[in-house]
mmCIF file of C-alpha atoms and ligand atoms in Angstrom:
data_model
loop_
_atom_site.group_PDB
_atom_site.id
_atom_site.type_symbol
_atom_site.label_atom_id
_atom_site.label_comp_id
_atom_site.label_asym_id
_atom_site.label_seq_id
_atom_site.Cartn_x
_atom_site.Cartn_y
_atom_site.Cartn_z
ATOM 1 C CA UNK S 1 -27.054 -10.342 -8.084
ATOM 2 C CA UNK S 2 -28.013 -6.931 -6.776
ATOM 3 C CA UNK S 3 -26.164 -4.134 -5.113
ATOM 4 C CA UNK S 4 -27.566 -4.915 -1.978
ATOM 5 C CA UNK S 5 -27.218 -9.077 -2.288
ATOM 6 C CA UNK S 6 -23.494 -8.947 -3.393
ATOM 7 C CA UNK S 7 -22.726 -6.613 -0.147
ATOM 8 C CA UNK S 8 -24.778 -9.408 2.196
ATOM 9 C CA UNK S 9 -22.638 -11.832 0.232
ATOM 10 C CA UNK S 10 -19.745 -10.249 0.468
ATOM 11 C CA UNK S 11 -19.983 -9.445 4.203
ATOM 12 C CA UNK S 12 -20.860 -13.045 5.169
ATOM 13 C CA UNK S 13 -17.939 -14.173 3.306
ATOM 14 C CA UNK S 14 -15.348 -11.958 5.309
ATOM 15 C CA UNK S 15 -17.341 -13.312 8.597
ATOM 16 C CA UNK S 16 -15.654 -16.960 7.357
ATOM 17 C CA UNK S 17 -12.511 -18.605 7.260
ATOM 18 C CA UNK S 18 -12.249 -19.019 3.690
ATOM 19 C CA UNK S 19 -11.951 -15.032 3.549
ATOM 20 C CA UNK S 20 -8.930 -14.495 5.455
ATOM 21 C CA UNK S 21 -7.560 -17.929 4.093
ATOM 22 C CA UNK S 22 -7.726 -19.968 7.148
ATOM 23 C CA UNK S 23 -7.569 -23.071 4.744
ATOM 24 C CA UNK S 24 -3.915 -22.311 3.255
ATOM 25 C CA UNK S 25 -2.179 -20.433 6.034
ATOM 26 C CA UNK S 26 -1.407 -21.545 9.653
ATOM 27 C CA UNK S 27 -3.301 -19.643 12.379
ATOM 28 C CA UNK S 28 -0.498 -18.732 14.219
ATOM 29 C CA UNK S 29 3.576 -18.138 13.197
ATOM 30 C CA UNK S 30 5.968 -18.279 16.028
ATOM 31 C CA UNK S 31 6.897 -15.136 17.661
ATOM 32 C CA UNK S 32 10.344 -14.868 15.709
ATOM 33 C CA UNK S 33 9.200 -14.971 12.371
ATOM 34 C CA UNK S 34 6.006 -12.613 13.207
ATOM 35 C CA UNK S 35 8.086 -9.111 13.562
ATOM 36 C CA UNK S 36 5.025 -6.786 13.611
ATOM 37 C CA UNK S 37 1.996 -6.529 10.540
ATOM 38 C CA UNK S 38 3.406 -5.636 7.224
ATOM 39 C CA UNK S 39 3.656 -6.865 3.741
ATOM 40 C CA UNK S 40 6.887 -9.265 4.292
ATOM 41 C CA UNK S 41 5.969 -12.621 4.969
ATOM 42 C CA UNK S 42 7.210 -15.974 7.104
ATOM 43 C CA UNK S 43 7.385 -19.316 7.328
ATOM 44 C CA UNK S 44 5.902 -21.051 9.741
ATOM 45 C CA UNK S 45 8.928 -22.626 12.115
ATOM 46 C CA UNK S 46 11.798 -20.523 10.191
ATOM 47 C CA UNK S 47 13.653 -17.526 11.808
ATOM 48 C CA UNK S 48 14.046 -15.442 8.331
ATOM 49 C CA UNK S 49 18.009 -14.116 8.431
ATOM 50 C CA UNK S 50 18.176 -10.568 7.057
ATOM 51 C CA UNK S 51 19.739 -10.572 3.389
ATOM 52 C CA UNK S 52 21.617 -8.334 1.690
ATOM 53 C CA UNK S 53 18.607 -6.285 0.099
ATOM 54 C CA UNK S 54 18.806 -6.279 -3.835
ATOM 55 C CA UNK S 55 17.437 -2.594 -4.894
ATOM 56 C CA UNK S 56 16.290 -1.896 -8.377
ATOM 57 C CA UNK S 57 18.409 -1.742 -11.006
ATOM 58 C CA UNK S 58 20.798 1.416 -10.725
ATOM 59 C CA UNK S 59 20.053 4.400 -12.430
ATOM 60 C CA UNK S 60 20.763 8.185 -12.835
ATOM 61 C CA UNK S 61 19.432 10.684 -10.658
ATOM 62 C CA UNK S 62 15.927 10.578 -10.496
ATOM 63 C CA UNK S 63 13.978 13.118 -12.649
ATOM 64 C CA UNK S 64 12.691 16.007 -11.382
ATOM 65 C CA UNK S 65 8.522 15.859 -10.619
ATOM 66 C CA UNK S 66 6.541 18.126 -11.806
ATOM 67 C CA UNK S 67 5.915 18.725 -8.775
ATOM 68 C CA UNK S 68 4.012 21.757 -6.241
ATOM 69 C CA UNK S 69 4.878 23.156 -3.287
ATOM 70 C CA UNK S 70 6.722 21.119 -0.650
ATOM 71 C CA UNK S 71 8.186 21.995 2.141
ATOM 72 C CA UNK S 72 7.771 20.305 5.652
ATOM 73 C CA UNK S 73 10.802 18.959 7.022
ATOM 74 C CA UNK S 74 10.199 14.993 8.246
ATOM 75 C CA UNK S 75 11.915 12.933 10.605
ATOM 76 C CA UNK S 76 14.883 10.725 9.234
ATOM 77 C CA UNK S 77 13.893 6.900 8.466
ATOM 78 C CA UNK S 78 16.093 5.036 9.566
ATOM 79 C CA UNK S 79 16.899 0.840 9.559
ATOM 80 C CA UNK S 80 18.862 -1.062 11.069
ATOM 81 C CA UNK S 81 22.303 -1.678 8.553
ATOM 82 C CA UNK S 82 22.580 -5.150 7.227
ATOM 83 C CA UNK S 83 25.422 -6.874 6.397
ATOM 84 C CA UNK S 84 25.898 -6.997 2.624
ATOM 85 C CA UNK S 85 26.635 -10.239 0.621
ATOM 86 C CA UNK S 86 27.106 -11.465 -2.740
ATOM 87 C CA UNK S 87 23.234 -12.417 -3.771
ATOM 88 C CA UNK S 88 22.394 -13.910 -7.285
ATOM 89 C CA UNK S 89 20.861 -10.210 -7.879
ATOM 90 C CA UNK S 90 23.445 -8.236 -6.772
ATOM 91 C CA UNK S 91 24.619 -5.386 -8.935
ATOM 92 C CA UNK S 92 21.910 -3.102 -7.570
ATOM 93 C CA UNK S 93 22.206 0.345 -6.643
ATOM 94 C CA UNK S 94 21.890 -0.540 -2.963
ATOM 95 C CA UNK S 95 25.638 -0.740 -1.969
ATOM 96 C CA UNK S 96 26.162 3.269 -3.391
ATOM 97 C CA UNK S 97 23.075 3.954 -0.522
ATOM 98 C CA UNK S 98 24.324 6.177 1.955
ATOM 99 C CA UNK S 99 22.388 5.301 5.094
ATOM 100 C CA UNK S 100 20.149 6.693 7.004
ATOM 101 C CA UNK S 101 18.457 8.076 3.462
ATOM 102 C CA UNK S 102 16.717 11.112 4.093
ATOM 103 C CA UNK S 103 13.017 10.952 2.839
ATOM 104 C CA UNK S 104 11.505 13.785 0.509
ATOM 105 C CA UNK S 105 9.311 15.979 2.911
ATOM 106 C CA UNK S 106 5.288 15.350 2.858
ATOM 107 C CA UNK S 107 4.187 17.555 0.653
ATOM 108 C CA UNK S 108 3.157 20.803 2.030
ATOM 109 C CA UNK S 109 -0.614 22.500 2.137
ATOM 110 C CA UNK S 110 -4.447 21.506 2.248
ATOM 111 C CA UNK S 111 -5.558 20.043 -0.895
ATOM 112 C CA UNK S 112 -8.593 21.813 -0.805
ATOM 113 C CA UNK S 113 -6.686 25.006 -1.172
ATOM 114 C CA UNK S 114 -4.447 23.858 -4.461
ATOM 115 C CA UNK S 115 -5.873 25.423 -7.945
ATOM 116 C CA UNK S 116 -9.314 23.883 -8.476
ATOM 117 C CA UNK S 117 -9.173 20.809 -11.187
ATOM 118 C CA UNK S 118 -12.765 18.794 -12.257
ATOM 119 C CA UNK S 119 -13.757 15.181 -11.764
ATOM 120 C CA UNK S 120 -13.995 15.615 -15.682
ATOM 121 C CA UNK S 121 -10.549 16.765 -15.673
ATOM 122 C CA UNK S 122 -8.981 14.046 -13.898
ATOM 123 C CA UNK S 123 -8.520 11.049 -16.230
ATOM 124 C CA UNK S 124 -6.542 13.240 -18.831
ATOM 125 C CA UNK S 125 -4.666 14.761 -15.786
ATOM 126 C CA UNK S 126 -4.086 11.135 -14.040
ATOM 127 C CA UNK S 127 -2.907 9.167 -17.567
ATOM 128 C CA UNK S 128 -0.096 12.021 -17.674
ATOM 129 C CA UNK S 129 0.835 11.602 -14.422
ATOM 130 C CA UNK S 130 1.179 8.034 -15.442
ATOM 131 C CA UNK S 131 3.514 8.394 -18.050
ATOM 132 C CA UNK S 132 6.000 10.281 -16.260
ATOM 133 C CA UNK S 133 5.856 7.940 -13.471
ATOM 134 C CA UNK S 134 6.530 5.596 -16.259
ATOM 135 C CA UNK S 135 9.089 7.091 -17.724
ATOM 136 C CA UNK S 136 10.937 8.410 -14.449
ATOM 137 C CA UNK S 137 10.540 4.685 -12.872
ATOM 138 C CA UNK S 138 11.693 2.381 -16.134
ATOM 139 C CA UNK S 139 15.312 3.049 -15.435
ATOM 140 C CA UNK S 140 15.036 1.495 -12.086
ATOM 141 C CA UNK S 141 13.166 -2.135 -13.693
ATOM 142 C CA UNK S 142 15.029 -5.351 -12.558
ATOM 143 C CA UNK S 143 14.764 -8.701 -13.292
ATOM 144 C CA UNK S 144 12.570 -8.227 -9.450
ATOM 145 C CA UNK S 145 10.409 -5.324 -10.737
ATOM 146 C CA UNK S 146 9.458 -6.068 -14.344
ATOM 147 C CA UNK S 147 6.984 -3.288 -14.588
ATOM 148 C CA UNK S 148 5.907 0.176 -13.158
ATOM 149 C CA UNK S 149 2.548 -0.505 -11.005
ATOM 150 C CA UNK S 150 0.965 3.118 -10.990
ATOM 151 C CA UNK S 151 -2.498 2.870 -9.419
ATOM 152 C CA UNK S 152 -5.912 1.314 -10.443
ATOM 153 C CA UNK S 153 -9.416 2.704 -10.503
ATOM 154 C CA UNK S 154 -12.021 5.716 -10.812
ATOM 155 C CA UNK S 155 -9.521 8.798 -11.028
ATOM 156 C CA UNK S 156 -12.343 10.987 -9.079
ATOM 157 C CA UNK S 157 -12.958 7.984 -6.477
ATOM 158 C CA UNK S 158 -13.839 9.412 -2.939
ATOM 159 C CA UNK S 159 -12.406 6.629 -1.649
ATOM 160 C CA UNK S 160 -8.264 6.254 -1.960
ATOM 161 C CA UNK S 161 -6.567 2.943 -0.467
ATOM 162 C CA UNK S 162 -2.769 2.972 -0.090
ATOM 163 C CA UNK S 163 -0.877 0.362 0.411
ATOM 164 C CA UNK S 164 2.622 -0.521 0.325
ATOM 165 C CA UNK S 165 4.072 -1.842 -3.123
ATOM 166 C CA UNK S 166 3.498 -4.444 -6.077
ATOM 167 C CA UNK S 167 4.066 -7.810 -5.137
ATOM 168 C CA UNK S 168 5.249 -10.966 -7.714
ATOM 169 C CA UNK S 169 1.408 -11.170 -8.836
ATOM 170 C CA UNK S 170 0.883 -7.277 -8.842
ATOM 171 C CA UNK S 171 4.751 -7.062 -10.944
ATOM 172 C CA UNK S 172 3.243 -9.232 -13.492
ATOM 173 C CA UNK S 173 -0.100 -7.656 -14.251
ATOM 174 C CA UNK S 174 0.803 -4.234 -13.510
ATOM 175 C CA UNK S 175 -1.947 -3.769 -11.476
ATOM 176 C CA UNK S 176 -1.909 -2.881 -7.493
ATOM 177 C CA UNK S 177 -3.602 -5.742 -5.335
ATOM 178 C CA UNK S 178 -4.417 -8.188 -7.608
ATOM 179 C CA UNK S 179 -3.094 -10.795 -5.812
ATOM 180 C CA UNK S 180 -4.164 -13.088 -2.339
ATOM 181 C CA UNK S 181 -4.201 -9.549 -0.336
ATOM 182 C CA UNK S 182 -5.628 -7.914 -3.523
ATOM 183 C CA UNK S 183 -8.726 -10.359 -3.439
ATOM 184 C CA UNK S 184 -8.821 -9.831 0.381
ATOM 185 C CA UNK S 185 -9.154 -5.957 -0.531
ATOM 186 C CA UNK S 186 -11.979 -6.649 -3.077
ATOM 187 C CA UNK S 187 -14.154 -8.407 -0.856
ATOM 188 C CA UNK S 188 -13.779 -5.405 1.618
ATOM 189 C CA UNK S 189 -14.646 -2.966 -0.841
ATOM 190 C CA UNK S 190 -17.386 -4.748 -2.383
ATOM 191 C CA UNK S 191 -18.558 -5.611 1.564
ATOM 192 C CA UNK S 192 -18.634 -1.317 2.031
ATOM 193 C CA UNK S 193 -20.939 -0.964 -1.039
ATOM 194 C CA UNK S 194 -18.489 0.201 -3.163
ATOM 195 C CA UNK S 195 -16.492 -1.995 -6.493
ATOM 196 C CA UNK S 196 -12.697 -1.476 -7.104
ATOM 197 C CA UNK S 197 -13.992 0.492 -10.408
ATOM 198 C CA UNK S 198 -15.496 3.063 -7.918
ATOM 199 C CA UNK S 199 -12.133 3.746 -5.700
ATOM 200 C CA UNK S 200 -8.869 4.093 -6.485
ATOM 201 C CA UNK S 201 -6.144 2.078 -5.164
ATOM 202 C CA UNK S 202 -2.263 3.064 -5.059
ATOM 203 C CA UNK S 203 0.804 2.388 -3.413
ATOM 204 C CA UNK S 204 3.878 4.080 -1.711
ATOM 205 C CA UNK S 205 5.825 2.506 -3.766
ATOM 206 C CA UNK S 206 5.530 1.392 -7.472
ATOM 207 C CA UNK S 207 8.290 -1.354 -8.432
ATOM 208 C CA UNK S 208 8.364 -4.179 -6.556
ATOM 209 C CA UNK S 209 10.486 -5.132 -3.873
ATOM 210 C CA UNK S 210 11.810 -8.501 -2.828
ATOM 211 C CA UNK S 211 15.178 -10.621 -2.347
ATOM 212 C CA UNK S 212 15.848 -14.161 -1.869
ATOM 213 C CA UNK S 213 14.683 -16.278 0.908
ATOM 214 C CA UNK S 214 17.799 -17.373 3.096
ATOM 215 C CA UNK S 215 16.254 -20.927 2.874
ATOM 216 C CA UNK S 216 14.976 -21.297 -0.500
ATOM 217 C CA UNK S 217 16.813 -18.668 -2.285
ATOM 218 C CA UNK S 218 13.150 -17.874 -4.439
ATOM 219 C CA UNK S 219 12.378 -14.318 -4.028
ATOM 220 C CA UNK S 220 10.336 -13.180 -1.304
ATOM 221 C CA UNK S 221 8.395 -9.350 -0.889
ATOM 222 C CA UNK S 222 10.846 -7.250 1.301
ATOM 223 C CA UNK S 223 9.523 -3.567 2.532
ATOM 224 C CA UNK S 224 11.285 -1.275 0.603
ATOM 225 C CA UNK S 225 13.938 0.939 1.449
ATOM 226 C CA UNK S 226 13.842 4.283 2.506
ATOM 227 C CA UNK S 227 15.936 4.711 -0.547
ATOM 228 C CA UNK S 228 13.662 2.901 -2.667
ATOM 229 C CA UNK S 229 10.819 5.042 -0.770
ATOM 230 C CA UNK S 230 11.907 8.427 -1.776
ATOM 231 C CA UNK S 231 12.158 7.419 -4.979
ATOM 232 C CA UNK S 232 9.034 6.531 -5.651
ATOM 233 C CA UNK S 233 6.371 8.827 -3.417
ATOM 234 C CA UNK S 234 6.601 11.671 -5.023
ATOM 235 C CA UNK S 235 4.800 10.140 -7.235
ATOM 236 C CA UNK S 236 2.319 8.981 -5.001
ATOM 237 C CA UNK S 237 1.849 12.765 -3.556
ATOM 238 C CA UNK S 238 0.977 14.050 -6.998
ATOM 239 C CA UNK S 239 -1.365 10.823 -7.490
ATOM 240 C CA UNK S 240 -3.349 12.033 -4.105
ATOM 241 C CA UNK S 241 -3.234 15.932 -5.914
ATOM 242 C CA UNK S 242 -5.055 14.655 -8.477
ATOM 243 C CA UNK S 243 -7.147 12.575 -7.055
ATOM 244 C CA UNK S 244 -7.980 14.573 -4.109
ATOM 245 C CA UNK S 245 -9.973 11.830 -2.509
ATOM 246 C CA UNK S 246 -12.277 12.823 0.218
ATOM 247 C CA UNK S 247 -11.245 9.673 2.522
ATOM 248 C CA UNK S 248 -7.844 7.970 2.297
ATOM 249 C CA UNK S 249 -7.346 4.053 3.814
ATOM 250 C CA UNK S 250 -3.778 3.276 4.355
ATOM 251 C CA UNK S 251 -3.264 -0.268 3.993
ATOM 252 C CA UNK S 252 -0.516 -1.143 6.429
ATOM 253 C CA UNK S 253 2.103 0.215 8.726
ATOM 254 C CA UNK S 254 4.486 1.440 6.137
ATOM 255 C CA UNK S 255 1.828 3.250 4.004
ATOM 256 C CA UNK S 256 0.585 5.183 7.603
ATOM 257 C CA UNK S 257 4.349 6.112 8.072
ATOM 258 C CA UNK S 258 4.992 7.411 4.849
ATOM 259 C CA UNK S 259 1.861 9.276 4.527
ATOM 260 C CA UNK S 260 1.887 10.806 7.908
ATOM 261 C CA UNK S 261 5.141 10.750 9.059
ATOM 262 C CA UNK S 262 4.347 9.124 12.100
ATOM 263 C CA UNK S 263 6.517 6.657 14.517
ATOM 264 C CA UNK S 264 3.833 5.421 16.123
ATOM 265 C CA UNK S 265 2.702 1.751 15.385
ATOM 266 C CA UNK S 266 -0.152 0.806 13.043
ATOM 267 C CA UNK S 267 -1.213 -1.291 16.217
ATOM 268 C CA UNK S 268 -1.716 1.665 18.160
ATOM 269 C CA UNK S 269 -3.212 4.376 15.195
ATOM 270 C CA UNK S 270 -5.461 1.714 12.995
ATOM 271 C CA UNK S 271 -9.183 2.991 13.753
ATOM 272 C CA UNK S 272 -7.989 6.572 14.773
ATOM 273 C CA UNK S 273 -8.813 9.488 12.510
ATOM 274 C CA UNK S 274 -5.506 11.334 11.100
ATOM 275 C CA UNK S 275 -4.947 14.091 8.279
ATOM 276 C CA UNK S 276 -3.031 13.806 5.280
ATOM 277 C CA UNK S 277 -3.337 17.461 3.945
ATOM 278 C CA UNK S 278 -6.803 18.093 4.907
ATOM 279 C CA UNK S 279 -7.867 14.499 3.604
ATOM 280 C CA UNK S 280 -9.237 12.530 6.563
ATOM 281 C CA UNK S 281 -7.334 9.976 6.633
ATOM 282 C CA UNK S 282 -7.684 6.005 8.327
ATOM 283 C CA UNK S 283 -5.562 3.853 9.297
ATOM 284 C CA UNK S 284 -5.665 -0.318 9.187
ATOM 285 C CA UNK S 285 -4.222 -3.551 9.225
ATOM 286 C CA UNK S 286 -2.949 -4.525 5.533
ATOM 287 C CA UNK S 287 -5.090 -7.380 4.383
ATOM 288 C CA UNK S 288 -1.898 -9.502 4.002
ATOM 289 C CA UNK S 289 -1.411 -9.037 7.781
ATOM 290 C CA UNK S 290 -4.924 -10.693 8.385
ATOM 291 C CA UNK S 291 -3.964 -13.388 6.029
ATOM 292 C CA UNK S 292 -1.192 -14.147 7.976
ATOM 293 C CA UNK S 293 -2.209 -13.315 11.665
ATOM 294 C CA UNK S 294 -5.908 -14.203 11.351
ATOM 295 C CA UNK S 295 -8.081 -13.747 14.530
ATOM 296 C CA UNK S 296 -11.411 -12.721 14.848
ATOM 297 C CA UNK S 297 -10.458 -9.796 16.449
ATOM 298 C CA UNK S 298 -8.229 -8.961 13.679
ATOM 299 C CA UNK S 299 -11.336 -9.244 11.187
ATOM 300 C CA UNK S 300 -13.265 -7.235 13.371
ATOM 301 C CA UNK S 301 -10.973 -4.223 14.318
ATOM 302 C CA UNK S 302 -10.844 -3.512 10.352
ATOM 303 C CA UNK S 303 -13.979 -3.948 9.528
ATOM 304 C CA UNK S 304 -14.676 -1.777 12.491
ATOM 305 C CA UNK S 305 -12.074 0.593 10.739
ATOM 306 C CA UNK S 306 -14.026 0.413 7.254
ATOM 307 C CA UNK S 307 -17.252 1.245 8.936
ATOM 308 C CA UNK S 308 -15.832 4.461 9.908
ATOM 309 C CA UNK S 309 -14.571 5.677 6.730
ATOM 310 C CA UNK S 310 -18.373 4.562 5.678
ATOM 311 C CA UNK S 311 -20.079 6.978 8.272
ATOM 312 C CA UNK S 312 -17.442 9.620 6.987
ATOM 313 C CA UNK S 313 -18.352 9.072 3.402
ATOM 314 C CA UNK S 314 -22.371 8.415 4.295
ATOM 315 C CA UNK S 315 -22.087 4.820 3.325
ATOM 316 C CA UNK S 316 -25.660 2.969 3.825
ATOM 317 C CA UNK S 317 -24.572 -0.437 5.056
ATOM 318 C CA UNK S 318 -26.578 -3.310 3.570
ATOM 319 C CA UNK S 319 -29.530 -4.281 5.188
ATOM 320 C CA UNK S 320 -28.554 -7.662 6.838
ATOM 321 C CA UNK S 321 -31.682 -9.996 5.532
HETATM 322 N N1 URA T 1 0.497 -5.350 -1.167
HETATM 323 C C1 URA T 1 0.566 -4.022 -1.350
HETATM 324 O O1 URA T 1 0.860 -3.278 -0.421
HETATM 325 N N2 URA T 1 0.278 -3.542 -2.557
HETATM 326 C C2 URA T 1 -0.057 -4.308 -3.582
HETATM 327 O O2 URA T 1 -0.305 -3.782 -4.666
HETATM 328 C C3 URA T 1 -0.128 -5.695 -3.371
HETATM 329 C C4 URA T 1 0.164 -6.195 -2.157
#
């Protein structure tokens, strides 16, 4: 199949139910288990009881980055306290977690004005980067997060999604978006004209985050911390340095947050144009979000979104046949 015919395809397959998986989830949740959009997910007919929150694994003080300039003061995170218990995975570093955690600042400065680097130059400078992430993150692996999920894709893409952290599927492979969300993302990137070997994906965070189900007691995704956030986005900064994409997508409320600083809702900002150091940046609903709360209008507010950040990029949409 073509260029042309696999973006046709692709874009009449997001125009069905099968794409946003109509055929396994329910079409609506009740109110109580549907909080807001985000990577956490619900039952249908079961109020989810906040747990205590199982971190990673304790570890020393987290390395220094080899970082560059920083410096903007940003607003405190903070979350409501939960009660702690006695879970199966206790023995986290979550108790020691003075609360509210103070985030690292966005970094600082355009990144068109950093030190000039080369497409060429990025793979070398990106597999580094890697292995420090590596190497900084492994003393923080759990029996929950089981590997360090740095980023996938073209290291000079022009296109940079974000989204929020590794999930059970993502944990296993190492590899951001891989799974039901994941394929979701695919057929959105394959419906812009583009292939996930062409962009590069990433996430705020890069060790998965879950606990058990109140119910069940099988582990469930759980946004991360603001501990567990400041942990991990430095790394994420220096990922965006290199990469120095010329659009970023953030996948999600929490990714929006984290990369702007807002406190404004993803509900009121998705489709809106916003900076991350110079980088245009848009944001929209995280594809698990339209799995789970799947409307029409849903499907077509991101697509809407992604046919922005086409113009911006001088996309040529497939010619509808
Ligand atoms: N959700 C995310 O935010 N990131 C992944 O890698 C997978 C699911």
């Amino acid at each position: 199949m073509d260029m042309q015919a696999a973006q046709y395809a692709a874009r009449l397959w997001l125009q069905t139910d099968a794409a946003f998986g109509l055929r396994d989830v329910p079409l609506v949740l009740p109110k109580s288990t549907v909080s807001g959009e985000g990577k956490s997910t619900g039952r249908p007919g079961q109020t989810v009881t906040p747990l205590a929150r199982p971190a990673y694994r304790s570890a020393p003080q987290p390395p220094p980055m080899p970082a560059r300039a920083v410096a903007t003061p940003q607003a405190e995170v903070r979350r409501p306290v939960v009660a702690r218990t006695e879970s199966p995975l206790a023995g986290s570093q979550g108790a020691d977690i003075p609360r509210p955690v103070k985030l690292p600042p966005i970094p600082d400065g355009r990144l068109d004005a950093l030190e000039a680097i080369t497409d060429a130059d990025k793979p070398q400078l990106l597999a580094k980067l890697q292995q420090q992430t590596i190497a900084a993150l492994t003393p923080y692996l759990s029996e929950i997060a089981t590997n360090v999920v740095f980023g996938d894709g073209d290291p000079a893409a022009k296109l940079m999604f974000v989204g929020e952290g590794p999930g059970i599927e993502e944990d296993k492979s190492g590899i951001p978006f891989v799974g039901r969300s994941g394929q979701l993302l695919n057929k959105m990137i394959i419906a812009m004209g583009l292939t996930r070997q062409t962009v590069y994906i990433g996430n705020v965070v890069k060790l998965r985050a879950a606990e058990p189900d109140s119910d069940s007691g099988r582990l469930r995704d759980r946004p991360p911390t603001p501990a567990e956030v400041a942990l991990n986005i430095p790394w994420l900064h220096r990922q965006i340095e290199i990469i120095r994409p010329q659009v970023i997508v953030t996948l999600g409320a929490p990714a929006l947050k984290y990369l702007t600083g807002t406190v404004e809702g993803i509900g009121q900002l998705r489709g809106t144009w916003m900076t991350y150091r110079g980088v245009p940046l848009m944001p929209t609903y995280h594809p698990s979000f339209l799995l789970r709360a799947y409307t029409p209008e849903n499907r077509a507010k991101v697509w809407g979104d992604l046919q922005q950040v086409m113009t911006k990029l001088g996309l040529q949409p497939a010619q509808q046949k």
